[in-house]
Amino acid sequence: DTAVSQTPKYLVTQMGNDKSIKCEQNLGHDTMYWYKQDSKKFLKIMFSYNNKELIINETVPNRFSPKSPDKAHLNLHINSLELGDSAVYFCASSQGNRRTKNIQYFGAGTRLSVL
Amino acid sequence: RKEVEQDPGPFNVPEGATVAFNCTYSNSASQSFFWYRQDCRKEPKLLMSVYSSGNEDGRFTAQLNRASQYISLLIRDSKLSDSATYLCVVNPPGFQKLVFGTGTRLLVSP
């Protein structure tokens, strides 16, 4: 009954590989996000989708491609992985209206290590 | 200037102490404000929203000063379980996104 679930929890891979992280939310929210938390623990937004439409695309290399097949799912595909991509990636979701004030709920994170 | 600035700490306090964290934000038109808590190797979780009138939730009190663009969190009677990183979070205007501060680390010792 996890609200926001992402898989895998850990991902260890070689430089140059392509990998995907999946995220699903069962909260009925319209908006989903991907964040990156680096080694200094700074949490920064990467992408946001509202009802399958991309609404936020921060300055992120185009090796990162989000895909939202429906509003409950937001996946992140990363091509040609680099050492600097090593981080924890968090998925989040929100209802995003005036009443809820955009309170976001986070998945448990995917710890990506690129060797 | 960073969008959201916090003292990274760590704040080391004994159990039972009162501790306060501060945060400043750069966009005066920001609309919503929150404190999130993040335990080591876990995801951020909402601690409380912050309202202009100030709000309290048990041992936690949050204050917002729009004129000074300043948010605070007060924790009374600290417990060992309060040890975590506290993230100041702001929703800038016109964007359905949250901007996170780098967090303030709190360590409560016996």
Short mmCIF file of N, CA and C in Angstrom, two decimals, chain B:
data_model
loop_
_atom_site.label_atom_id
_atom_site.label_comp_id
_atom_site.label_asym_id
_atom_site.label_seq_id
_atom_site.Cartn_x
_atom_site.Cartn_y
_atom_site.Cartn_z
N ARG B 1 22.52 35.03 -5.08
CA ARG B 1 21.91 34.57 -3.82
C ARG B 1 21.10 33.30 -4.09
N LYS B 2 21.25 32.30 -3.22
CA LYS B 2 20.49 31.07 -3.39
C LYS B 2 19.03 31.32 -3.16
N GLU B 3 18.19 30.52 -3.82
CA GLU B 3 16.74 30.70 -3.66
C GLU B 3 16.29 30.44 -2.22
N VAL B 4 16.89 29.43 -1.60
CA VAL B 4 16.55 29.09 -0.21
C VAL B 4 17.86 28.82 0.52
N GLU B 5 18.08 29.53 1.62
CA GLU B 5 19.32 29.37 2.36
C GLU B 5 19.08 28.93 3.79
N GLN B 6 19.85 27.96 4.21
CA GLN B 6 19.77 27.46 5.59
C GLN B 6 21.18 27.26 6.13
N ASP B 7 21.31 27.34 7.44
CA ASP B 7 22.55 26.99 8.11
C ASP B 7 22.64 25.46 8.10
N PRO B 8 23.71 24.89 7.54
CA PRO B 8 23.76 23.42 7.45
C PRO B 8 23.96 22.71 8.78
N GLY B 9 24.41 23.45 9.82
CA GLY B 9 24.66 22.82 11.12
C GLY B 9 25.94 22.00 11.07
N PRO B 10 26.10 20.91 11.85
CA PRO B 10 25.03 20.33 12.67
C PRO B 10 24.78 21.11 13.97
N PHE B 11 23.55 21.01 14.42
CA PHE B 11 23.17 21.51 15.73
C PHE B 11 23.20 20.30 16.65
N ASN B 12 24.08 20.36 17.66
CA ASN B 12 24.16 19.28 18.65
C ASN B 12 23.49 19.75 19.93
N VAL B 13 22.39 19.09 20.32
CA VAL B 13 21.67 19.52 21.52
C VAL B 13 21.39 18.31 22.40
N PRO B 14 21.25 18.54 23.72
CA PRO B 14 20.88 17.41 24.59
C PRO B 14 19.37 17.19 24.54
N GLU B 15 18.97 16.01 24.91
CA GLU B 15 17.53 15.72 25.02
C GLU B 15 16.87 16.77 25.92
N GLY B 16 15.69 17.17 25.54
CA GLY B 16 14.94 18.13 26.35
C GLY B 16 15.20 19.58 25.99
N ALA B 17 16.21 19.82 25.16
CA ALA B 17 16.54 21.20 24.80
C ALA B 17 15.53 21.75 23.79
N THR B 18 15.53 23.07 23.69
CA THR B 18 14.76 23.76 22.65
C THR B 18 15.75 24.23 21.59
N VAL B 19 15.42 24.00 20.35
CA VAL B 19 16.33 24.39 19.27
C VAL B 19 15.52 25.07 18.17
N ALA B 20 16.15 26.05 17.53
CA ALA B 20 15.47 26.80 16.47
C ALA B 20 16.32 26.81 15.22
N PHE B 21 15.64 26.62 14.08
CA PHE B 21 16.30 26.71 12.79
C PHE B 21 15.70 27.86 12.01
N ASN B 22 16.55 28.51 11.22
CA ASN B 22 16.08 29.61 10.39
C ASN B 22 16.37 29.35 8.94
N CYS B 23 15.65 30.05 8.10
CA CYS B 23 15.78 29.87 6.67
C CYS B 23 15.38 31.19 6.01
N THR B 24 16.07 31.58 4.96
CA THR B 24 15.66 32.76 4.19
C THR B 24 15.43 32.34 2.74
N TYR B 25 14.53 33.06 2.08
CA TYR B 25 14.24 32.76 0.68
C TYR B 25 14.32 34.05 -0.13
N SER B 26 14.64 33.91 -1.41
CA SER B 26 14.97 35.10 -2.20
C SER B 26 13.77 35.68 -2.97
N ASN B 27 12.79 34.84 -3.31
CA ASN B 27 11.68 35.32 -4.13
C ASN B 27 10.54 35.79 -3.25
N SER B 28 10.35 37.09 -3.19
CA SER B 28 9.36 37.66 -2.28
C SER B 28 7.93 37.28 -2.65
N ALA B 29 7.72 36.80 -3.87
CA ALA B 29 6.37 36.42 -4.29
C ALA B 29 6.07 34.93 -4.04
N SER B 30 6.95 34.25 -3.37
CA SER B 30 6.73 32.82 -3.08
C SER B 30 5.45 32.64 -2.30
N GLN B 31 4.78 31.52 -2.56
CA GLN B 31 3.41 31.37 -2.08
C GLN B 31 3.23 30.38 -0.95
N SER B 32 3.97 29.29 -0.99
CA SER B 32 3.77 28.25 0.01
C SER B 32 5.13 27.89 0.61
N PHE B 33 5.07 27.51 1.87
CA PHE B 33 6.30 27.26 2.60
C PHE B 33 6.11 26.02 3.47
N PHE B 34 7.18 25.24 3.57
CA PHE B 34 7.08 23.98 4.30
C PHE B 34 8.37 23.69 5.02
N TRP B 35 8.29 22.86 6.03
CA TRP B 35 9.44 22.18 6.58
C TRP B 35 9.27 20.69 6.30
N TYR B 36 10.30 20.11 5.70
CA TYR B 36 10.35 18.67 5.50
C TYR B 36 11.46 18.12 6.39
N ARG B 37 11.32 16.84 6.72
CA ARG B 37 12.34 16.17 7.52
C ARG B 37 12.90 15.03 6.68
N GLN B 38 14.22 14.86 6.74
CA GLN B 38 14.83 13.75 6.02
C GLN B 38 15.76 13.00 6.97
N ASP B 39 15.44 11.74 7.22
CA ASP B 39 16.32 10.88 8.01
C ASP B 39 17.41 10.33 7.10
N CYS B 40 18.50 9.87 7.72
CA CYS B 40 19.65 9.38 6.96
C CYS B 40 19.22 8.26 6.02
N ARG B 41 19.54 8.40 4.75
CA ARG B 41 19.28 7.40 3.72
C ARG B 41 17.78 7.13 3.52
N LYS B 42 16.97 8.13 3.83
CA LYS B 42 15.52 8.01 3.63
C LYS B 42 15.04 9.16 2.76
N GLU B 43 13.76 9.10 2.40
CA GLU B 43 13.18 10.16 1.60
C GLU B 43 12.73 11.33 2.47
N PRO B 44 12.64 12.54 1.88
CA PRO B 44 12.08 13.66 2.64
C PRO B 44 10.60 13.42 2.93
N LYS B 45 10.19 13.83 4.12
CA LYS B 45 8.77 13.71 4.49
C LYS B 45 8.30 15.04 5.04
N LEU B 46 7.07 15.40 4.71
CA LEU B 46 6.51 16.67 5.18
C LEU B 46 6.42 16.66 6.70
N LEU B 47 7.01 17.68 7.32
CA LEU B 47 6.87 17.86 8.76
C LEU B 47 5.67 18.76 9.04
N MET B 48 5.69 19.93 8.41
CA MET B 48 4.56 20.83 8.55
C MET B 48 4.60 21.92 7.50
N SER B 49 3.41 22.42 7.18
CA SER B 49 3.33 23.61 6.35
C SER B 49 3.56 24.82 7.24
N VAL B 50 3.90 25.95 6.63
CA VAL B 50 4.17 27.16 7.39
C VAL B 50 3.19 28.24 6.94
N TYR B 51 2.47 28.81 7.89
CA TYR B 51 1.47 29.82 7.55
C TYR B 51 1.90 31.17 8.12
N SER B 52 1.38 32.23 7.49
CA SER B 52 1.76 33.60 7.90
C SER B 52 1.46 33.86 9.36
N SER B 53 0.40 33.25 9.84
CA SER B 53 -0.01 33.50 11.22
C SER B 53 0.80 32.67 12.21
N GLY B 54 1.66 31.81 11.70
CA GLY B 54 2.40 30.90 12.56
C GLY B 54 1.54 29.70 12.89
N ASN B 55 2.15 28.55 13.03
CA ASN B 55 1.36 27.38 13.37
C ASN B 55 2.19 26.42 14.21
N GLU B 56 1.45 25.64 14.97
CA GLU B 56 2.08 24.75 15.94
C GLU B 56 1.54 23.34 15.74
N ASP B 57 2.42 22.36 15.91
CA ASP B 57 2.00 20.97 15.85
C ASP B 57 2.76 20.23 16.94
N GLY B 58 2.15 20.09 18.09
CA GLY B 58 2.81 19.45 19.21
C GLY B 58 4.02 20.25 19.66
N ARG B 59 5.20 19.65 19.60
CA ARG B 59 6.42 20.32 20.06
C ARG B 59 7.03 21.22 18.98
N PHE B 60 6.43 21.26 17.82
CA PHE B 60 6.99 21.99 16.68
C PHE B 60 6.17 23.25 16.40
N THR B 61 6.90 24.36 16.24
CA THR B 61 6.25 25.63 15.88
C THR B 61 6.96 26.22 14.68
N ALA B 62 6.18 26.60 13.68
CA ALA B 62 6.74 27.22 12.48
C ALA B 62 6.24 28.64 12.37
N GLN B 63 7.13 29.51 11.90
CA GLN B 63 6.77 30.92 11.72
C GLN B 63 7.22 31.38 10.35
N LEU B 64 6.45 32.31 9.79
CA LEU B 64 6.80 32.89 8.50
C LEU B 64 6.80 34.40 8.65
N ASN B 65 7.85 35.03 8.20
CA ASN B 65 7.92 36.50 8.19
C ASN B 65 8.12 36.93 6.74
N ARG B 66 7.02 37.31 6.11
CA ARG B 66 7.09 37.65 4.67
C ARG B 66 7.91 38.91 4.43
N ALA B 67 7.84 39.86 5.35
CA ALA B 67 8.57 41.12 5.15
C ALA B 67 10.08 40.86 5.10
N SER B 68 10.55 39.97 5.96
CA SER B 68 11.98 39.66 6.00
C SER B 68 12.33 38.44 5.17
N GLN B 69 11.32 37.80 4.58
CA GLN B 69 11.53 36.59 3.76
C GLN B 69 12.29 35.54 4.55
N TYR B 70 11.70 35.20 5.66
CA TYR B 70 12.37 34.40 6.68
C TYR B 70 11.37 33.39 7.24
N ILE B 71 11.83 32.15 7.39
CA ILE B 71 10.99 31.08 7.94
C ILE B 71 11.75 30.47 9.11
N SER B 72 11.03 30.07 10.13
CA SER B 72 11.72 29.46 11.27
C SER B 72 10.97 28.20 11.71
N LEU B 73 11.72 27.34 12.39
CA LEU B 73 11.15 26.13 12.99
C LEU B 73 11.72 26.02 14.39
N LEU B 74 10.83 25.89 15.36
CA LEU B 74 11.23 25.74 16.76
C LEU B 74 10.83 24.35 17.22
N ILE B 75 11.76 23.64 17.81
CA ILE B 75 11.47 22.32 18.37
C ILE B 75 11.69 22.40 19.88
N ARG B 76 10.63 22.12 20.62
CA ARG B 76 10.73 22.13 22.08
C ARG B 76 10.91 20.71 22.60
N ASP B 77 11.54 20.58 23.76
CA ASP B 77 11.68 19.28 24.43
C ASP B 77 12.21 18.22 23.45
N SER B 78 13.36 18.49 22.88
CA SER B 78 13.93 17.62 21.84
C SER B 78 14.01 16.16 22.30
N LYS B 79 13.70 15.28 21.37
CA LYS B 79 13.81 13.84 21.60
C LYS B 79 14.94 13.28 20.73
N LEU B 80 15.46 12.13 21.13
CA LEU B 80 16.49 11.48 20.33
C LEU B 80 15.99 11.25 18.91
N SER B 81 14.72 10.94 18.79
CA SER B 81 14.12 10.64 17.48
C SER B 81 13.98 11.87 16.60
N ASP B 82 14.23 13.06 17.15
CA ASP B 82 14.20 14.27 16.32
C ASP B 82 15.47 14.43 15.50
N SER B 83 16.49 13.63 15.77
CA SER B 83 17.74 13.71 15.01
C SER B 83 17.46 13.41 13.55
N ALA B 84 17.77 14.37 12.70
CA ALA B 84 17.45 14.27 11.27
C ALA B 84 17.97 15.54 10.60
N THR B 85 17.76 15.62 9.30
CA THR B 85 18.02 16.86 8.58
C THR B 85 16.68 17.53 8.29
N TYR B 86 16.60 18.82 8.59
CA TYR B 86 15.36 19.57 8.40
C TYR B 86 15.52 20.49 7.18
N LEU B 87 14.63 20.29 6.23
CA LEU B 87 14.71 20.98 4.95
C LEU B 87 13.67 22.09 4.89
N CYS B 88 14.14 23.28 4.62
CA CYS B 88 13.26 24.42 4.40
C CYS B 88 12.86 24.40 2.93
N VAL B 89 11.57 24.52 2.65
CA VAL B 89 11.08 24.32 1.28
C VAL B 89 10.13 25.45 0.90
N VAL B 90 10.31 25.96 -0.31
CA VAL B 90 9.52 27.11 -0.77
C VAL B 90 8.93 26.79 -2.13
N ASN B 91 7.71 27.23 -2.35
CA ASN B 91 7.05 27.09 -3.66
C ASN B 91 7.08 28.46 -4.34
N PRO B 92 7.97 28.66 -5.32
CA PRO B 92 8.03 29.97 -5.97
C PRO B 92 6.79 30.22 -6.81
N PRO B 93 6.49 31.47 -7.11
CA PRO B 93 5.26 31.77 -7.82
C PRO B 93 5.27 31.28 -9.26
N GLY B 94 4.11 30.85 -9.72
CA GLY B 94 3.98 30.48 -11.12
C GLY B 94 4.53 29.11 -11.47
N PHE B 95 5.06 28.41 -10.50
CA PHE B 95 5.65 27.11 -10.80
C PHE B 95 5.08 26.04 -9.87
N GLN B 96 4.76 24.91 -10.46
CA GLN B 96 4.30 23.82 -9.62
C GLN B 96 5.51 23.00 -9.23
N LYS B 97 6.44 23.65 -8.52
CA LYS B 97 7.61 22.93 -8.09
C LYS B 97 8.00 23.44 -6.71
N LEU B 98 8.80 22.68 -6.02
CA LEU B 98 9.33 23.09 -4.72
C LEU B 98 10.82 23.31 -4.83
N VAL B 99 11.30 24.33 -4.14
CA VAL B 99 12.74 24.59 -4.07
C VAL B 99 13.18 24.26 -2.65
N PHE B 100 14.14 23.39 -2.54
CA PHE B 100 14.61 22.91 -1.24
C PHE B 100 15.88 23.62 -0.82
N GLY B 101 15.97 23.96 0.46
CA GLY B 101 17.24 24.39 1.02
C GLY B 101 18.13 23.16 1.18
N THR B 102 19.38 23.41 1.52
CA THR B 102 20.32 22.30 1.65
C THR B 102 20.13 21.51 2.95
N GLY B 103 19.30 22.04 3.84
CA GLY B 103 18.99 21.29 5.06
C GLY B 103 19.85 21.69 6.23
N THR B 104 19.27 21.56 7.41
CA THR B 104 19.99 21.78 8.67
C THR B 104 19.98 20.47 9.43
N ARG B 105 21.15 20.01 9.78
CA ARG B 105 21.26 18.72 10.47
C ARG B 105 21.15 18.91 11.98
N LEU B 106 20.28 18.14 12.61
CA LEU B 106 20.09 18.17 14.05
C LEU B 106 20.51 16.83 14.65
N LEU B 107 21.33 16.91 15.69
CA LEU B 107 21.73 15.71 16.43
C LEU B 107 21.32 15.91 17.88
N VAL B 108 20.42 15.06 18.36
CA VAL B 108 19.99 15.13 19.75
C VAL B 108 20.67 14.00 20.50
N SER B 109 21.36 14.35 21.58
CA SER B 109 22.11 13.33 22.32
C SER B 109 21.51 13.11 23.71
N PRO B 110 21.73 11.90 24.27
CA PRO B 110 21.15 11.59 25.60
C PRO B 110 21.77 12.47 26.68
#
